[in-house]
Coordinates of C-alpha atoms in Angstrom, one line a residue:
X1 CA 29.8 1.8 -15.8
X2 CA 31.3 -1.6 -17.4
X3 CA 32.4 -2.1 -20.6
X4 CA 29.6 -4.3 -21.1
X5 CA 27.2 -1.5 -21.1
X6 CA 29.4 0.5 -23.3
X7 CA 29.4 -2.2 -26.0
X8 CA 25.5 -3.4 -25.7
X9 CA 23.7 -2.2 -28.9
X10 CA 20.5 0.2 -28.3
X11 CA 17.6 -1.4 -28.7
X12 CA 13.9 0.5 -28.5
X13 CA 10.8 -1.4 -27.7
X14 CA 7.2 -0.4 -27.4
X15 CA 5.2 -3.1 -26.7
X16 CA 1.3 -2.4 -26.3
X17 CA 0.4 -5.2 -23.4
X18 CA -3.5 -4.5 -23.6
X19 CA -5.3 -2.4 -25.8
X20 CA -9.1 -3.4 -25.3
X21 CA -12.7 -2.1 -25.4
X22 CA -16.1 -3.5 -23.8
X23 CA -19.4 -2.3 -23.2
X24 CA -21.2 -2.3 -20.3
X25 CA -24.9 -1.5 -19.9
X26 CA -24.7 0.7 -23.8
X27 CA -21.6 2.1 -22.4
X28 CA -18.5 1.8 -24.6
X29 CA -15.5 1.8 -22.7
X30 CA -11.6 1.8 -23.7
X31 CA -8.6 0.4 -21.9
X32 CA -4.9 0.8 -22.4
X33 CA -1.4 -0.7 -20.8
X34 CA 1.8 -0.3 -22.4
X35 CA 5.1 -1.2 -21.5
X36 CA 8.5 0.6 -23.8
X37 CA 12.1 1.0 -23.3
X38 CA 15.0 1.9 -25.0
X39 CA 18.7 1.3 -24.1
X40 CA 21.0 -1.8 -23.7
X41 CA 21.0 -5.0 -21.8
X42 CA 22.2 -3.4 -18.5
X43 CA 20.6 0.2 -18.6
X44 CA 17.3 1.1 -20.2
X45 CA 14.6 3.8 -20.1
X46 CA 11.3 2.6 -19.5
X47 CA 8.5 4.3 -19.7
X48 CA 4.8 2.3 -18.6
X49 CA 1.2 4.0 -18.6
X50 CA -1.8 2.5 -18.1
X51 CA -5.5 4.1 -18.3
X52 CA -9.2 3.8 -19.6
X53 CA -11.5 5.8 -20.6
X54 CA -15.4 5.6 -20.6
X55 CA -18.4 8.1 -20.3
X56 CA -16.1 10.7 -22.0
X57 CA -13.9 10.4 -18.9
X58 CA -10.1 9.3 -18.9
X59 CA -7.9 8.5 -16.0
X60 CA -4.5 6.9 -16.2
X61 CA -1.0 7.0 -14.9
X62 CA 2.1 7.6 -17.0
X63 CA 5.5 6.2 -15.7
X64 CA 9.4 7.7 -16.9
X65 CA 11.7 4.9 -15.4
X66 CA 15.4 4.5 -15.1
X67 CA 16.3 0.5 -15.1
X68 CA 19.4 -1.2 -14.2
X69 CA 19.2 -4.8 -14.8
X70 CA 19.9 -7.6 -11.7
X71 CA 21.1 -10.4 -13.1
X72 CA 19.9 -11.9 -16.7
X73 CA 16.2 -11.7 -15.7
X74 CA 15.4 -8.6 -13.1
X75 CA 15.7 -5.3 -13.5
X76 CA 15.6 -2.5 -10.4
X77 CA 13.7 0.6 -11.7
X78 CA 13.2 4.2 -10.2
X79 CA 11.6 7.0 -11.6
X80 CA 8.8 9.3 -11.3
X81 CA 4.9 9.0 -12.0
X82 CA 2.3 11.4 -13.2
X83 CA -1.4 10.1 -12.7
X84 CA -4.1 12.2 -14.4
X85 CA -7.7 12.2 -14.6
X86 CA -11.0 13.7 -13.4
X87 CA -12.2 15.5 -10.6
X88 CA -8.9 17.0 -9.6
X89 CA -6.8 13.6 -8.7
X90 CA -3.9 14.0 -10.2
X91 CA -0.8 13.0 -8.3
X92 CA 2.8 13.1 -9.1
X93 CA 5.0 10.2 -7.3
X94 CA 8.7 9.2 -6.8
X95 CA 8.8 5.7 -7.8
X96 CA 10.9 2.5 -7.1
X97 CA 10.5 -1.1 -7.4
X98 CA 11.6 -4.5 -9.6
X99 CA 10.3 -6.3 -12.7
X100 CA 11.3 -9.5 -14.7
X101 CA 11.0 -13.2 -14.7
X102 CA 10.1 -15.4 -11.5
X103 CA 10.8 -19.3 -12.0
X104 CA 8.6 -20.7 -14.7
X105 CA 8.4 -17.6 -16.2
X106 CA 6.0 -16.0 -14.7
X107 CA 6.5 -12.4 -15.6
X108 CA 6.4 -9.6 -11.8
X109 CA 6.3 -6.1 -11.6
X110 CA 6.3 -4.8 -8.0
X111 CA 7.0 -1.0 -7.4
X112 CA 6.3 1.4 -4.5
X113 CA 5.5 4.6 -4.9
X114 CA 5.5 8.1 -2.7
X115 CA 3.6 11.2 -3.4
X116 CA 4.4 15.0 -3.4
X117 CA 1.9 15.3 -0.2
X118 CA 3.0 12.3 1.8
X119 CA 1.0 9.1 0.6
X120 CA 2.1 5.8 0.0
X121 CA 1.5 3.5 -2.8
X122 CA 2.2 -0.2 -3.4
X123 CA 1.6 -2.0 -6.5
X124 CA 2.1 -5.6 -8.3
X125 CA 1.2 -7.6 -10.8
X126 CA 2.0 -11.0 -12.7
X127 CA 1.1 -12.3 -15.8
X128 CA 2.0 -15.7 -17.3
X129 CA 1.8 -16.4 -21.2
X130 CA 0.2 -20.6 -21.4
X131 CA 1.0 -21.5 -24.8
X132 CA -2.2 -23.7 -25.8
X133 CA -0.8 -23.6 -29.4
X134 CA 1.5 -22.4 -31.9
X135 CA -0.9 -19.5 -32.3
X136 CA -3.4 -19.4 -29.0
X137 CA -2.2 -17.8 -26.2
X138 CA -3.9 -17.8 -22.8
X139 CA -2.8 -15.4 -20.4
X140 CA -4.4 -15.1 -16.4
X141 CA -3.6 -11.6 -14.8
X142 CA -3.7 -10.7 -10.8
X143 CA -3.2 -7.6 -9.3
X144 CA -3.5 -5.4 -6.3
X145 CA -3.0 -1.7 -4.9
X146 CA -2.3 -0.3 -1.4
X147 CA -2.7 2.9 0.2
X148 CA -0.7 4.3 3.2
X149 CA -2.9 6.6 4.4
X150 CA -7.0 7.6 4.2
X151 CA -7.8 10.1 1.3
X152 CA -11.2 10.2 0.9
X153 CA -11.0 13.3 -2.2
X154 CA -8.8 10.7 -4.1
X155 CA -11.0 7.4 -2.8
X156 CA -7.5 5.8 -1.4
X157 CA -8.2 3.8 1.8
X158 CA -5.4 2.9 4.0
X159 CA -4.6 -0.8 3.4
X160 CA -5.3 -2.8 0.4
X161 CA -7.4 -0.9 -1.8
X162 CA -8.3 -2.3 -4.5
X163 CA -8.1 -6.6 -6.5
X164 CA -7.9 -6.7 -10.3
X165 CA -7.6 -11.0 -11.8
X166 CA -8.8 -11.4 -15.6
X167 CA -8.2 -13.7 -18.3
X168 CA -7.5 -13.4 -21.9
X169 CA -7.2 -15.8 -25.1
X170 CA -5.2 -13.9 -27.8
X171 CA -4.2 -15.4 -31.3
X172 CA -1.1 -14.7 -32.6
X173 CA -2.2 -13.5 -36.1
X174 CA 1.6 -12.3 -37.2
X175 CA 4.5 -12.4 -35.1
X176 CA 3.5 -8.8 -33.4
X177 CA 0.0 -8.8 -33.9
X178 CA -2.8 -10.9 -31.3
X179 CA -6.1 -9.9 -30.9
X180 CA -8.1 -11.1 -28.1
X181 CA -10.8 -12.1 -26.0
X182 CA -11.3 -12.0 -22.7
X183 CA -12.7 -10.8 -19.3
X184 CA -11.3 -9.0 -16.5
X185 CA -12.5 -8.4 -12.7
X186 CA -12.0 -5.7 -10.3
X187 CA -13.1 -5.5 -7.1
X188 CA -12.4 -2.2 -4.7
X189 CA -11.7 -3.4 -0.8
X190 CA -11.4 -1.6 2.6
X191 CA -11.9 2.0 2.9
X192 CA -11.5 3.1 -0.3
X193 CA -14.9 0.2 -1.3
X194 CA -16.6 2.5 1.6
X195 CA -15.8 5.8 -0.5
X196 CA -16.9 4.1 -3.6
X197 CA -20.4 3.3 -2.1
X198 CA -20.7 6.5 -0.3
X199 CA -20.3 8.2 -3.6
X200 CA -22.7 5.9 -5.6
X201 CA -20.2 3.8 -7.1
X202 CA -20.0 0.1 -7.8
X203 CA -17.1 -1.5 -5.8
X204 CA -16.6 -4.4 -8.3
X205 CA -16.8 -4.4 -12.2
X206 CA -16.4 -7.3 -14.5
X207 CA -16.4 -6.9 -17.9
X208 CA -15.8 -8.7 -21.3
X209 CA -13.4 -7.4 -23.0
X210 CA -12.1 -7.3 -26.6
X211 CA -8.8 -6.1 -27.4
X212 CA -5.5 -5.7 -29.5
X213 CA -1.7 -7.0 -28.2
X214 CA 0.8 -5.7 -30.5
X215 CA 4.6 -4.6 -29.9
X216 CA 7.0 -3.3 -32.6

């Protein structure tokens, strides 16, 4: 370990990305991705869930990361990963992958994933903050998952699996505060949009969304 990461102060962070609602056909629905660490500038802990829940139903995915940082933007993580939710899907995973800063700041999260029964996972994001400005924020999202392997109980088709884009316009009330506006897309692909339909689900959703960014 160097000296450097002996002498960095501990810092903690917990930084709630999205917290948003909509409602859909009298349907209230509520959304939630955060992002926290703790630690210094070379190691930290993260820990990352995402989730919603609607109908009375919740699903979501918690994340408990070691990072070790690449450079002044990047940091390789591995961990594990608990998702929970309805119908008997949860699924514990090993976890490994990057996040930081491309050029222009866009901001990438990439991690692949591998389950206690054999499947494979691989997810990524990016996000980019336009200042429009002082105050006004507009922020596109794009995203997609892929399977290894068919599992029809768990609606995971080999391949890609699933597209998510959206688009939000928060103000910057105080320095930690933002609500927003916005609307967000996602559209299942492959196999797991044939388990969807078999099942009597939609395979896309798009919603208007109104939500909360706040860290602290």
């Amino acid at each position: 370990m160097s000296k450097h990461a002996h002498d960095a102060p501990r810092v903690t962070l917990v930084n709630l990305d999205r917290l948003e609602s909509w409602n859909d056909d009298s349907r209230v629905g509520l959304a939630w991705e955060l992002t926290s660490w703790t630690g210094g500038d070379v190691q930290r802990l993260w820990v990352r869930s995402s989730g919603e829940r609607e109908g009375g139903k919740t699903r979501g995915d918690v994340e408990l990361l070691y990072g070790h940082a690449k450079g002044a933007w990047w940091d390789v993580v591995g961990g594990i990963r608990q998702d929970f939710g309805i119908d008997k899907t949860d699924q514990t995973w090993a976890a490994i992958g990057i996040q930081g800063l491309a050029p222009y700041m866009f901001d990438i999260s990439a991690t692949a994933y591998l389950s206690t029964d054999g499947q494979t996972m691989l997810r990524a994001e990016a996000e980019y903050d336009l200042l429009l400005t002082n105050r006004l924020i507009l922020q596109p999202v794009a995203g997609f998952r892929a399977f290894g392997r068919n599992d029809r109980s768990r609606m995971q088709g080999a391949g890609l699996s699933s597209i998510e884009t959206g688009i939000r316009l928060r103000y910057r009330a105080t320095r930690s505060v933002a609500p927003y506006l916005g609307y967000s897309y996602k559209r299942s692909a492959g196999h797991t949009a044939d388990y969807r339909r078999l099942a009597g689900h939609d395979v896309f959703e798009g919603r208007l969304v109104l939500g909360l960014n706040s860290w602290f």
